PDB file of N, CA, C and O in Angstrom:
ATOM      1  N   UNK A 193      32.485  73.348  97.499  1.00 62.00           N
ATOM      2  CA  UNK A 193      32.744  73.965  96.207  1.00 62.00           C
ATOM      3  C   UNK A 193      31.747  73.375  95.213  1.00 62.00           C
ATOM      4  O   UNK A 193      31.648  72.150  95.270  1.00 62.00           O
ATOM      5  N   UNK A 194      31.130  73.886  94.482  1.00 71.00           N
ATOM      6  CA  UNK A 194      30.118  73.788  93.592  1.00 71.00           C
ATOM      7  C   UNK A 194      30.532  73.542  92.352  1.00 71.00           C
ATOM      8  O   UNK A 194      31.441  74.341  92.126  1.00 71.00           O
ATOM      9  N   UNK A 195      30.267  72.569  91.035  1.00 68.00           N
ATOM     10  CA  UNK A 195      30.785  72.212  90.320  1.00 68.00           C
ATOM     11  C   UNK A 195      31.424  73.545  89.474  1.00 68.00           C
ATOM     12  O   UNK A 195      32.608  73.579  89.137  1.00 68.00           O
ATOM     13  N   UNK A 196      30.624  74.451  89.234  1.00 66.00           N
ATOM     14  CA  UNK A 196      31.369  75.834  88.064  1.00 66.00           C
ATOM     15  C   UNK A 196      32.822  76.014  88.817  1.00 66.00           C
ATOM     16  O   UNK A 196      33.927  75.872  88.293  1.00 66.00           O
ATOM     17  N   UNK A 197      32.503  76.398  90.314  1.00 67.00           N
ATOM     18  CA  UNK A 197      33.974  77.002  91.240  1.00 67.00           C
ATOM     19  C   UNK A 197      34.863  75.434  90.798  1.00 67.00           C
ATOM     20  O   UNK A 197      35.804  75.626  90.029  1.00 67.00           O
ATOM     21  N   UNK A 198      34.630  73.978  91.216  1.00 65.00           N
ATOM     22  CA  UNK A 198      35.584  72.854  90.728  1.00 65.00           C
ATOM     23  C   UNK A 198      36.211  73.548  89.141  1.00 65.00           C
ATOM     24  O   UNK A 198      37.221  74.236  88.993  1.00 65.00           O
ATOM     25  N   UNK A 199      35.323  73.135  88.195  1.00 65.00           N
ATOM     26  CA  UNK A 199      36.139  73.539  86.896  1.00 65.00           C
ATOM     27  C   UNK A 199      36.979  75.281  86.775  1.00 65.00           C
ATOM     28  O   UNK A 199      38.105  75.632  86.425  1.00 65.00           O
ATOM     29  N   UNK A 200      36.212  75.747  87.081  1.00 65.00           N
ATOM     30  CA  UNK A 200      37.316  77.084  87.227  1.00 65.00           C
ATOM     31  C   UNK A 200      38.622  76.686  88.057  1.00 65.00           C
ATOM     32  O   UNK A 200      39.680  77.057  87.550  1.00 65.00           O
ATOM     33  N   UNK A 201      38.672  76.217  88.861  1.00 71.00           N
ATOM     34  CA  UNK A 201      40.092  75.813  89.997  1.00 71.00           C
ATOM     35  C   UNK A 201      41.017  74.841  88.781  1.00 71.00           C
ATOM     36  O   UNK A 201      42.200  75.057  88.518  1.00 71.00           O
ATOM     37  N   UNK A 202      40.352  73.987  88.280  1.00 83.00           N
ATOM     38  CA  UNK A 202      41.252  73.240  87.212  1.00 83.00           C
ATOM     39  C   UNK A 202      41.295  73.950  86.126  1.00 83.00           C
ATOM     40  O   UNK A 202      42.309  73.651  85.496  1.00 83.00           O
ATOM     41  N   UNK A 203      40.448  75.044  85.415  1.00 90.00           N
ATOM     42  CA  UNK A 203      40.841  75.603  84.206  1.00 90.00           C
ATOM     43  C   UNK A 203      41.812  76.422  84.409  1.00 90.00           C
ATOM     44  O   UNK A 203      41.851  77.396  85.160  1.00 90.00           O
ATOM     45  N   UNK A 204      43.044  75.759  83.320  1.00 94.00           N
ATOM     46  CA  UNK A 204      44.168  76.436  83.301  1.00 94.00           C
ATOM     47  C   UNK A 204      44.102  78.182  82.672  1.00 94.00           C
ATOM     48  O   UNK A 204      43.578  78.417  81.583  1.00 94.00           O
ATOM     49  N   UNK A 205      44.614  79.117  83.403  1.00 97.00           N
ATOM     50  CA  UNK A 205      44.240  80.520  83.285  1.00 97.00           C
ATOM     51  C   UNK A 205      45.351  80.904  82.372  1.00 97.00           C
ATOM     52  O   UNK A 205      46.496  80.547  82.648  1.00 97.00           O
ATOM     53  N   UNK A 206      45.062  81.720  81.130  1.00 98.00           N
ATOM     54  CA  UNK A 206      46.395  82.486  80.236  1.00 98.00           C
ATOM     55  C   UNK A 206      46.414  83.528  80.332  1.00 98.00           C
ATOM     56  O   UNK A 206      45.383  84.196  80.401  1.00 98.00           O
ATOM     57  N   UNK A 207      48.046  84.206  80.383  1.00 98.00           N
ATOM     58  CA  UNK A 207      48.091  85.525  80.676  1.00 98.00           C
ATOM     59  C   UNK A 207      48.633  85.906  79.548  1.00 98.00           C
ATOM     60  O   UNK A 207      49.565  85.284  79.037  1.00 98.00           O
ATOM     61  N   UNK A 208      47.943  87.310  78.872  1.00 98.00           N
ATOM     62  CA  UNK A 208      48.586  87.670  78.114  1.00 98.00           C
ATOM     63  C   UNK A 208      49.689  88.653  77.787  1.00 98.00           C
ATOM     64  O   UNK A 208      49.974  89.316  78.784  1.00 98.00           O
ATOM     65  N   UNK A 209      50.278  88.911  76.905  1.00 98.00           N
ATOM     66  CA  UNK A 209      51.879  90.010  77.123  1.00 98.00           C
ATOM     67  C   UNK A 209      51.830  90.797  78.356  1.00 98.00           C
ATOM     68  O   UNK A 209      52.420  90.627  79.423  1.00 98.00           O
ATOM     69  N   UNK A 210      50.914  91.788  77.939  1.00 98.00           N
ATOM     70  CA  UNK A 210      51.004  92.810  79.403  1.00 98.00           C
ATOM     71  C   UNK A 210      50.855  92.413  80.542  1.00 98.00           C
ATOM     72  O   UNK A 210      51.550  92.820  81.473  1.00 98.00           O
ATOM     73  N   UNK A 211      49.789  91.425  80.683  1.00 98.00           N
ATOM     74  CA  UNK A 211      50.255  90.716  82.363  1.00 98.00           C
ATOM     75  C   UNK A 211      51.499  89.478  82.987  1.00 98.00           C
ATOM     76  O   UNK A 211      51.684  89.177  84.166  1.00 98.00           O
ATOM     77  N   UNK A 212      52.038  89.069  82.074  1.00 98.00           N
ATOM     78  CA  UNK A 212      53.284  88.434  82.064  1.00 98.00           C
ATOM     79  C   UNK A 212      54.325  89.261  82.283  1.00 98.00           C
ATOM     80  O   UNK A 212      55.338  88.858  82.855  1.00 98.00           O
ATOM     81  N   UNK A 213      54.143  90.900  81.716  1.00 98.00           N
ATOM     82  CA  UNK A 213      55.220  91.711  81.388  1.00 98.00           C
ATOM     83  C   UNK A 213      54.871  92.565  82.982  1.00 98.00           C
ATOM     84  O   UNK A 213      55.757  92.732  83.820  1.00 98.00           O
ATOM     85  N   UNK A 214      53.488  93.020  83.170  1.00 98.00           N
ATOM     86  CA  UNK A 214      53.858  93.546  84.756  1.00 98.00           C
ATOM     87  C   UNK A 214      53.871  92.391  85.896  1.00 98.00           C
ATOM     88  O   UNK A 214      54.004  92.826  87.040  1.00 98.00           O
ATOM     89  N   UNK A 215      53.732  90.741  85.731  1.00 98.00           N
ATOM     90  CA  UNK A 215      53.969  90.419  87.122  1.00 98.00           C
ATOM     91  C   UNK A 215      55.295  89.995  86.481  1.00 98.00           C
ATOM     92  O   UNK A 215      54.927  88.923  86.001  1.00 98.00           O
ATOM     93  N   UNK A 216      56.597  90.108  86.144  1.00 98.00           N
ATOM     94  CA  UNK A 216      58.013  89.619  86.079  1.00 98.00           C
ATOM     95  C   UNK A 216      58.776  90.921  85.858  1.00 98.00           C
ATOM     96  O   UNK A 216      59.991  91.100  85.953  1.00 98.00           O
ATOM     97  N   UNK A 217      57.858  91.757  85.556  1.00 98.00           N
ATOM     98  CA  UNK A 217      58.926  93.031  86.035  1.00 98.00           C
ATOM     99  C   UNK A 217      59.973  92.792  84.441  1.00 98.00           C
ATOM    100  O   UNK A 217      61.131  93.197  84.548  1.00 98.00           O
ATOM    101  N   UNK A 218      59.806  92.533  83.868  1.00 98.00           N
ATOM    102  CA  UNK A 218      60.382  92.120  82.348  1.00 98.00           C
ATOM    103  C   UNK A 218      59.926  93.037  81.104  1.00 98.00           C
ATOM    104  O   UNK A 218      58.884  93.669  81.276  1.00 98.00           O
ATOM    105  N   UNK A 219      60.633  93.191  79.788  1.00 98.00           N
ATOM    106  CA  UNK A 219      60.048  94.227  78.802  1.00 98.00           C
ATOM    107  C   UNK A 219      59.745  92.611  77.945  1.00 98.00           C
ATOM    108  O   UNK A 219      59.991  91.451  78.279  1.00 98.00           O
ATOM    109  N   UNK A 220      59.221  93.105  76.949  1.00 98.00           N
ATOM    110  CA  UNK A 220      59.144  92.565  75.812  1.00 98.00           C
ATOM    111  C   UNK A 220      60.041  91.716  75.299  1.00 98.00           C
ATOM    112  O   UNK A 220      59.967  90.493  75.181  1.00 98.00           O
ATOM    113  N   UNK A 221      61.102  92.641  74.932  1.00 98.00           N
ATOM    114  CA  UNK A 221      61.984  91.664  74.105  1.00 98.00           C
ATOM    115  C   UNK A 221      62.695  90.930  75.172  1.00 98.00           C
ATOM    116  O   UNK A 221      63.261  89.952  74.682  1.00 98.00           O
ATOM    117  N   UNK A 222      62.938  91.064  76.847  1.00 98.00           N
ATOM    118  CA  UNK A 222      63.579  90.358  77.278  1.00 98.00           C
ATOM    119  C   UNK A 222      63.054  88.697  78.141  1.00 98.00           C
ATOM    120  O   UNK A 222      63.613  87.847  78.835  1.00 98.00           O
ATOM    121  N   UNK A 223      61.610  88.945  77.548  1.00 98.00           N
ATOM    122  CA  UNK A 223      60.952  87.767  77.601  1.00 98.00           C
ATOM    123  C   UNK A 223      61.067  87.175  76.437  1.00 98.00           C
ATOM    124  O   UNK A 223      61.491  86.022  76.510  1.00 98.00           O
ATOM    125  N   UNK A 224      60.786  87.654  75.172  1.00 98.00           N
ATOM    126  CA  UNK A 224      61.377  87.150  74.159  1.00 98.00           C
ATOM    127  C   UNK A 224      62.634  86.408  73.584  1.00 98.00           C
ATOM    128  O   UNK A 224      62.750  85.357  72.954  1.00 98.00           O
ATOM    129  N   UNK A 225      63.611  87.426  74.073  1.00 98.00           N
ATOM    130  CA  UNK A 225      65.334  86.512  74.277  1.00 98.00           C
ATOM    131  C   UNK A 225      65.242  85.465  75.279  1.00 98.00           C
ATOM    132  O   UNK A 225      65.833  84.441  74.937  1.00 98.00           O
ATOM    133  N   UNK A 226      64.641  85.411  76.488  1.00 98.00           N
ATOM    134  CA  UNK A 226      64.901  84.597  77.242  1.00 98.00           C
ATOM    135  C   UNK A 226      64.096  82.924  76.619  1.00 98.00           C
ATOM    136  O   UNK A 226      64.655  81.830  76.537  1.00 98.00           O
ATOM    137  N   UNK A 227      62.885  83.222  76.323  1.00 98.00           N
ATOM    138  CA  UNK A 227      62.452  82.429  75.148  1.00 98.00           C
ATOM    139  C   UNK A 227      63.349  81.625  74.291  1.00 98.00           C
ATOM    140  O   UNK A 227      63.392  80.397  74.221  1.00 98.00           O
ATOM    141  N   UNK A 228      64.077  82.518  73.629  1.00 98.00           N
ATOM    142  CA  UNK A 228      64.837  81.854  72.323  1.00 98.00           C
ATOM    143  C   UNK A 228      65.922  80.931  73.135  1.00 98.00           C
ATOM    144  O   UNK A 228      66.460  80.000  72.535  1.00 98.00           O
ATOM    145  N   UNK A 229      66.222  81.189  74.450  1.00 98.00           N
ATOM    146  CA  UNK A 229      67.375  80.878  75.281  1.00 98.00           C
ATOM    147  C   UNK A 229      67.221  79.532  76.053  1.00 98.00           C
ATOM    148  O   UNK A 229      67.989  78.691  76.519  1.00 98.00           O
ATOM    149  N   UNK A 230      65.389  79.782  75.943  1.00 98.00           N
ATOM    150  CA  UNK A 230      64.983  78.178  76.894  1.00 98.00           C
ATOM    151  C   UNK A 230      64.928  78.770  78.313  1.00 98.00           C
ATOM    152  O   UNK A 230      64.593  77.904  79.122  1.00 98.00           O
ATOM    153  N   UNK A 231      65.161  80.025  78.894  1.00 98.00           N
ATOM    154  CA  UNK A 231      65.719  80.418  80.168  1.00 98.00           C
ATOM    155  C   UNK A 231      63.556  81.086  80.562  1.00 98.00           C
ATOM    156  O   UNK A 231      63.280  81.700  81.594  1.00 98.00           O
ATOM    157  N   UNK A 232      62.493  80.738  79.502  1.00 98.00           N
ATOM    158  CA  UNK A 232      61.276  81.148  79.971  1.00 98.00           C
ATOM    159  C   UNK A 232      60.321  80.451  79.274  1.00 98.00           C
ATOM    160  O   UNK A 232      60.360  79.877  78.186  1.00 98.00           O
ATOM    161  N   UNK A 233      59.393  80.612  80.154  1.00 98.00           N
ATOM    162  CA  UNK A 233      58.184  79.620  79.727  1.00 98.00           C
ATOM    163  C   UNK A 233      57.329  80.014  77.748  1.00 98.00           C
ATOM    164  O   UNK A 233      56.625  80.962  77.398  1.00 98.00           O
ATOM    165  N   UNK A 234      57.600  79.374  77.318  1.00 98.00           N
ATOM    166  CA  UNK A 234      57.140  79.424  76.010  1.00 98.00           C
ATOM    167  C   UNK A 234      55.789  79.469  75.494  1.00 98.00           C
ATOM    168  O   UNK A 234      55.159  78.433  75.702  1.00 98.00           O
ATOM    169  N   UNK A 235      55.165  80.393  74.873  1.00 98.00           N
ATOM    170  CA  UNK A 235      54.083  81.135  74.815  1.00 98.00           C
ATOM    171  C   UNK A 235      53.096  79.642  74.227  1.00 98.00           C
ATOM    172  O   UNK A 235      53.670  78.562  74.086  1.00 98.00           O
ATOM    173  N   UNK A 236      51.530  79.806  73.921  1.00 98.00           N
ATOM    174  CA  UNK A 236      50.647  78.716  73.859  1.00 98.00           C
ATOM    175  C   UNK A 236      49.898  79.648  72.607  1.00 98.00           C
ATOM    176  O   UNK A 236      49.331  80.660  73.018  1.00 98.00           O
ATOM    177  N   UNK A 237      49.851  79.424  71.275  1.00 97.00           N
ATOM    178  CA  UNK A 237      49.297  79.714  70.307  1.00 97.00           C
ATOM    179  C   UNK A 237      47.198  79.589  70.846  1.00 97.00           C
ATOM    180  O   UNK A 237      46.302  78.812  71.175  1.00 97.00           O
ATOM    181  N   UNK A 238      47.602  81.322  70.510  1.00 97.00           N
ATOM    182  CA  UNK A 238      45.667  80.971  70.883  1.00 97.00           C
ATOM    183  C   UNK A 238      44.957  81.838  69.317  1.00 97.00           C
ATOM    184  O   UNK A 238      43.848  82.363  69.215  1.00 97.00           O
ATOM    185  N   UNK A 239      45.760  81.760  68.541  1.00 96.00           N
ATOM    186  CA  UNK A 239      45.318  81.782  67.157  1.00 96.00           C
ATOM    187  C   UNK A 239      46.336  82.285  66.416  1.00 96.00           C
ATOM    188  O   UNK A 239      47.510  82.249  66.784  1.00 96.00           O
ATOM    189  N   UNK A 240      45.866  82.869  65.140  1.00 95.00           N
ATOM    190  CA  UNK A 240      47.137  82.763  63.958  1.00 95.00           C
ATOM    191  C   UNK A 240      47.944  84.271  64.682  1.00 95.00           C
ATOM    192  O   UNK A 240      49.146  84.386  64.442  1.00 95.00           O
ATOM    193  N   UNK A 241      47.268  85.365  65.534  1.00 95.00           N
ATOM    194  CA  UNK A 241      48.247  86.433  65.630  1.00 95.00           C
ATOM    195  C   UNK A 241      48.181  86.498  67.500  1.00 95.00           C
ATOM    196  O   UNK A 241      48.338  87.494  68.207  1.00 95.00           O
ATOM    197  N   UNK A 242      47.974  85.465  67.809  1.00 97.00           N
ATOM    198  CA  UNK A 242      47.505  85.697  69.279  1.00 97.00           C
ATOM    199  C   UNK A 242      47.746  84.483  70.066  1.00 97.00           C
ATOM    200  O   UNK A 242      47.138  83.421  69.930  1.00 97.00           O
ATOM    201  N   UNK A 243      48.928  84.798  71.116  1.00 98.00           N
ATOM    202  CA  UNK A 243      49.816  84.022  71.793  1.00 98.00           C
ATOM    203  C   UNK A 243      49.438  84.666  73.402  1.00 98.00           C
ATOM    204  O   UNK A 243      48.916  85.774  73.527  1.00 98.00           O
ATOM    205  N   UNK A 244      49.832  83.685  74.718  1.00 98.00           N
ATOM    206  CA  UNK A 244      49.248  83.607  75.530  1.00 98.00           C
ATOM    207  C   UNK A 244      50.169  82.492  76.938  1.00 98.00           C
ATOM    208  O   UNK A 244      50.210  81.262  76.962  1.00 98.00           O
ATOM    209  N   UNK A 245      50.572  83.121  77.591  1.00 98.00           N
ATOM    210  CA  UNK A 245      51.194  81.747  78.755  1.00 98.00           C
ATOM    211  C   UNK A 245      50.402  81.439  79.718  1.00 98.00           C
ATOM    212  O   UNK A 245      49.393  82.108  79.939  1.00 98.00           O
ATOM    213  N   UNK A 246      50.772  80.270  80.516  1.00 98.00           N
ATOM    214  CA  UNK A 246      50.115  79.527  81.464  1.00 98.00           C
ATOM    215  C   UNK A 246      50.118  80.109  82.468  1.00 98.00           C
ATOM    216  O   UNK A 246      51.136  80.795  82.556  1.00 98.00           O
ATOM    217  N   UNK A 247      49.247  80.223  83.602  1.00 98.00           N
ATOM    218  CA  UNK A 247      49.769  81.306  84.836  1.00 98.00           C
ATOM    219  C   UNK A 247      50.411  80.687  85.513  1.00 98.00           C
ATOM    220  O   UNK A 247      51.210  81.206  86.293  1.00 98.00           O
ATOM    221  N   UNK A 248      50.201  79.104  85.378  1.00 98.00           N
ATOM    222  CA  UNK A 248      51.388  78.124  86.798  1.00 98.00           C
ATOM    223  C   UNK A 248      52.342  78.388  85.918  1.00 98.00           C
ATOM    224  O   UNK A 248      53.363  78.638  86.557  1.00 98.00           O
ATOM    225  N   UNK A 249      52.528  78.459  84.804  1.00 98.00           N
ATOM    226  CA  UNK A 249      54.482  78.460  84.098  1.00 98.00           C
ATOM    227  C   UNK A 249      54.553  79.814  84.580  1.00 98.00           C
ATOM    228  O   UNK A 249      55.651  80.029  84.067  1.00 98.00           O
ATOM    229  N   UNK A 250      54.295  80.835  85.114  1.00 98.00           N
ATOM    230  CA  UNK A 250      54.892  81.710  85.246  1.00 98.00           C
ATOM    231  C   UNK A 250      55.317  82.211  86.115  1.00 98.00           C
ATOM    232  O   UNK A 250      56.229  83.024  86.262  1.00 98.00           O
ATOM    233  N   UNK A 251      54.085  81.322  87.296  1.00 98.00           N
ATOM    234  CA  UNK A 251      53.739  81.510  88.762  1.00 98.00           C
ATOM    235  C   UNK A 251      55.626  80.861  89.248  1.00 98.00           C
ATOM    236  O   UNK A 251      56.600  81.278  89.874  1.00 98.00           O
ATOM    237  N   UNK A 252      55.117  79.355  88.276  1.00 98.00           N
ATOM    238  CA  UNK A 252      56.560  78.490  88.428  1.00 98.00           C
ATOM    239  C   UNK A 252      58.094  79.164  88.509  1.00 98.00           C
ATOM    240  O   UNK A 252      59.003  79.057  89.332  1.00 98.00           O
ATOM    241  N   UNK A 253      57.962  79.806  87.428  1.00 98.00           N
ATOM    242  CA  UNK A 253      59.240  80.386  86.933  1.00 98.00           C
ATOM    243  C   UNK A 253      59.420  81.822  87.728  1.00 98.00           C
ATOM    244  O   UNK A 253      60.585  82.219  87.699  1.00 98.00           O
ATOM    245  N   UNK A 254      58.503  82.673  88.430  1.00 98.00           N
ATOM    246  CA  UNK A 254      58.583  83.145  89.345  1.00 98.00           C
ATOM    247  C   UNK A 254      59.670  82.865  90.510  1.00 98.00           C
ATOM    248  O   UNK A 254      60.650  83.471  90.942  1.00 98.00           O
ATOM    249  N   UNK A 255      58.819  81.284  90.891  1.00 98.00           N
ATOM    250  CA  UNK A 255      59.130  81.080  92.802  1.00 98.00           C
ATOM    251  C   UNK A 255      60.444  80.632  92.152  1.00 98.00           C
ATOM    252  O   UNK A 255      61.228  81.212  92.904  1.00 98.00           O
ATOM    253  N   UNK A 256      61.300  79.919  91.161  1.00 97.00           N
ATOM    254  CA  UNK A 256      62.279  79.436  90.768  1.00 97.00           C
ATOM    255  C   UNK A 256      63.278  80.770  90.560  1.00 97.00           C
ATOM    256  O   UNK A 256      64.485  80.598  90.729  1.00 97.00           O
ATOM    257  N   UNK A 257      62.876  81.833  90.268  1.00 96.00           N
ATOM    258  CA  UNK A 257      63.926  83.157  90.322  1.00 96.00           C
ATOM    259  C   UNK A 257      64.260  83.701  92.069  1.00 96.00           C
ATOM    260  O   UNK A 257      65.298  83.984  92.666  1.00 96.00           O
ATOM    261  N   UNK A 258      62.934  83.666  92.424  1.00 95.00           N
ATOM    262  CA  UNK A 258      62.975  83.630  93.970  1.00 95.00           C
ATOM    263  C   UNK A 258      64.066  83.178  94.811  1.00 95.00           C
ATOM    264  O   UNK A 258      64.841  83.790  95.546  1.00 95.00           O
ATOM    265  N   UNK A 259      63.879  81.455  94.398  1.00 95.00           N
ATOM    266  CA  UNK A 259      64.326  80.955  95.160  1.00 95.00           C
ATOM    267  C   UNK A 259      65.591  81.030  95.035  1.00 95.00           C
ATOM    268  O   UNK A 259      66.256  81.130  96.065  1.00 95.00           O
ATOM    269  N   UNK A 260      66.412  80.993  93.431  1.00 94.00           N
ATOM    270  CA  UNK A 260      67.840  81.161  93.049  1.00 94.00           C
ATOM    271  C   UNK A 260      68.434  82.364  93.766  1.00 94.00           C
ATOM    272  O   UNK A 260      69.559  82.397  94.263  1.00 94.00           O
ATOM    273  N   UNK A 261      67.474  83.421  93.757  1.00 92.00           N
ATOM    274  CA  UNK A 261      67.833  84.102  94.521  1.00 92.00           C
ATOM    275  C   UNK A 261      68.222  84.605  95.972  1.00 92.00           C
ATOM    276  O   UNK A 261      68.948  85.529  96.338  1.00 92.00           O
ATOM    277  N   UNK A 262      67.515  83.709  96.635  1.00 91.00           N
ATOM    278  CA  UNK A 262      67.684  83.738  97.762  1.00 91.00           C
ATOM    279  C   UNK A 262      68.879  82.745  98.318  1.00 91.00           C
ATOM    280  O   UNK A 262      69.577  82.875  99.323  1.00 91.00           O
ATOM    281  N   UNK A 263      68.870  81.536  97.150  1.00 89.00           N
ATOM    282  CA  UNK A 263      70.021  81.030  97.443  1.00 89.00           C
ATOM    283  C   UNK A 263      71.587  81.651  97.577  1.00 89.00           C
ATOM    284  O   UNK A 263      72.521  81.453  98.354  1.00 89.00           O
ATOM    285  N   UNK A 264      71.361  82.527  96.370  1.00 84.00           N
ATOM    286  CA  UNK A 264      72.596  83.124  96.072  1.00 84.00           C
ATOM    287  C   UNK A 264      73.145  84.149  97.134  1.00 84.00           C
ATOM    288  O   UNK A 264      74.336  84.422  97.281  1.00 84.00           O
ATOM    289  N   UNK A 265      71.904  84.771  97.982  1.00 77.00           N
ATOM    290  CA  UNK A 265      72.475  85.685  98.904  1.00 77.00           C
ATOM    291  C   UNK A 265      72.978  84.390 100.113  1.00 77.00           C
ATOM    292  O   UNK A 265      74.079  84.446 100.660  1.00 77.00           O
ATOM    293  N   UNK A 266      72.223  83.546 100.323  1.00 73.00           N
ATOM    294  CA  UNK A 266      72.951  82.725 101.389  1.00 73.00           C
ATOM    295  C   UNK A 266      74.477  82.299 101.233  1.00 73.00           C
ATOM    296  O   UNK A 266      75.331  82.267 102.120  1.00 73.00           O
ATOM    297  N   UNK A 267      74.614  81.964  99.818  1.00 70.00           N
ATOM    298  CA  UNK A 267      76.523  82.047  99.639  1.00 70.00           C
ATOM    299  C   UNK A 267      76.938  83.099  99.924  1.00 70.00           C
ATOM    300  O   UNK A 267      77.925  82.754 100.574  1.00 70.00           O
ATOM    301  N   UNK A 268      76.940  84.101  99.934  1.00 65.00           N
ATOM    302  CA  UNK A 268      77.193  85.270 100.148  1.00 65.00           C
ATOM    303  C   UNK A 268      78.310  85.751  98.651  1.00 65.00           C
ATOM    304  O   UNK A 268      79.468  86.164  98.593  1.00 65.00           O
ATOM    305  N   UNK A 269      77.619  85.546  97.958  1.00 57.00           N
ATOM    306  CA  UNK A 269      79.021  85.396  96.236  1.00 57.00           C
ATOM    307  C   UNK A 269      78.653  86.902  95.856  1.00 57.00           C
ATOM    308  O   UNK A 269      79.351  87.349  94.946  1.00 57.00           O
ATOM    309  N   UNK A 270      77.506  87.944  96.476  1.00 56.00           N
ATOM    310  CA  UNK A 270      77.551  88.866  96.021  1.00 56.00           C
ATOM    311  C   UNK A 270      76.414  89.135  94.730  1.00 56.00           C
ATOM    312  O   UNK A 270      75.588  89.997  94.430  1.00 56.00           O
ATOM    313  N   UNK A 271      76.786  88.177  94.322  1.00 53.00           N
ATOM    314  CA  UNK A 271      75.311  88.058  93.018  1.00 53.00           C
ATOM    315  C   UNK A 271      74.459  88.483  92.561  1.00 53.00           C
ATOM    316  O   UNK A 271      74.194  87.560  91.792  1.00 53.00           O
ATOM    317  N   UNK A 272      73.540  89.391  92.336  1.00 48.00           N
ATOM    318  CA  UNK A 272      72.078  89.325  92.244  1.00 48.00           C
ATOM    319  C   UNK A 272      71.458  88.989  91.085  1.00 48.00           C
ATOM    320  O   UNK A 272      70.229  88.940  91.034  1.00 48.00           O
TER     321      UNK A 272
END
């Protein structure tokens, strides 16, 4: 790996609304409520009108719905 490919692998990547909103399958405001709730990763000010998340917080909070989920079918509680 060549030094540009090293720093790209460590530069942290931001996604903005619309790609947060098609990889979680989520609208707007329900990333927003979940926000106010603590229940989602909290946006990173990238100027006075322009906000932006981390792709591992989302990647994170992804495999963590995943996994709750998959837990929940193993109880068999019915859940989704």
């Amino acid at each position: 790996m060549n030094e540009m490919e090293s720093d790209m692998a460590t530069t942290p990547r931001i996604l903005r609304l619309p790609l947060v909103r098609e990889r979680t399958g989520l609208s707007r405001s329900s990333i927003y409520l979940r926000i106010s709730e603590g229940r989602f990763p909290r946006p990173v000010s990238l100027g006075e009108r322009a906000v932006g998340w981390l792709e591992s917080e989302i990647t994170e909070w992804l495999n963590r719905r995943i996994e709750a989920s998959r837990q929940a079918g193993l109880r068999g509680d019915g859940s989704r």
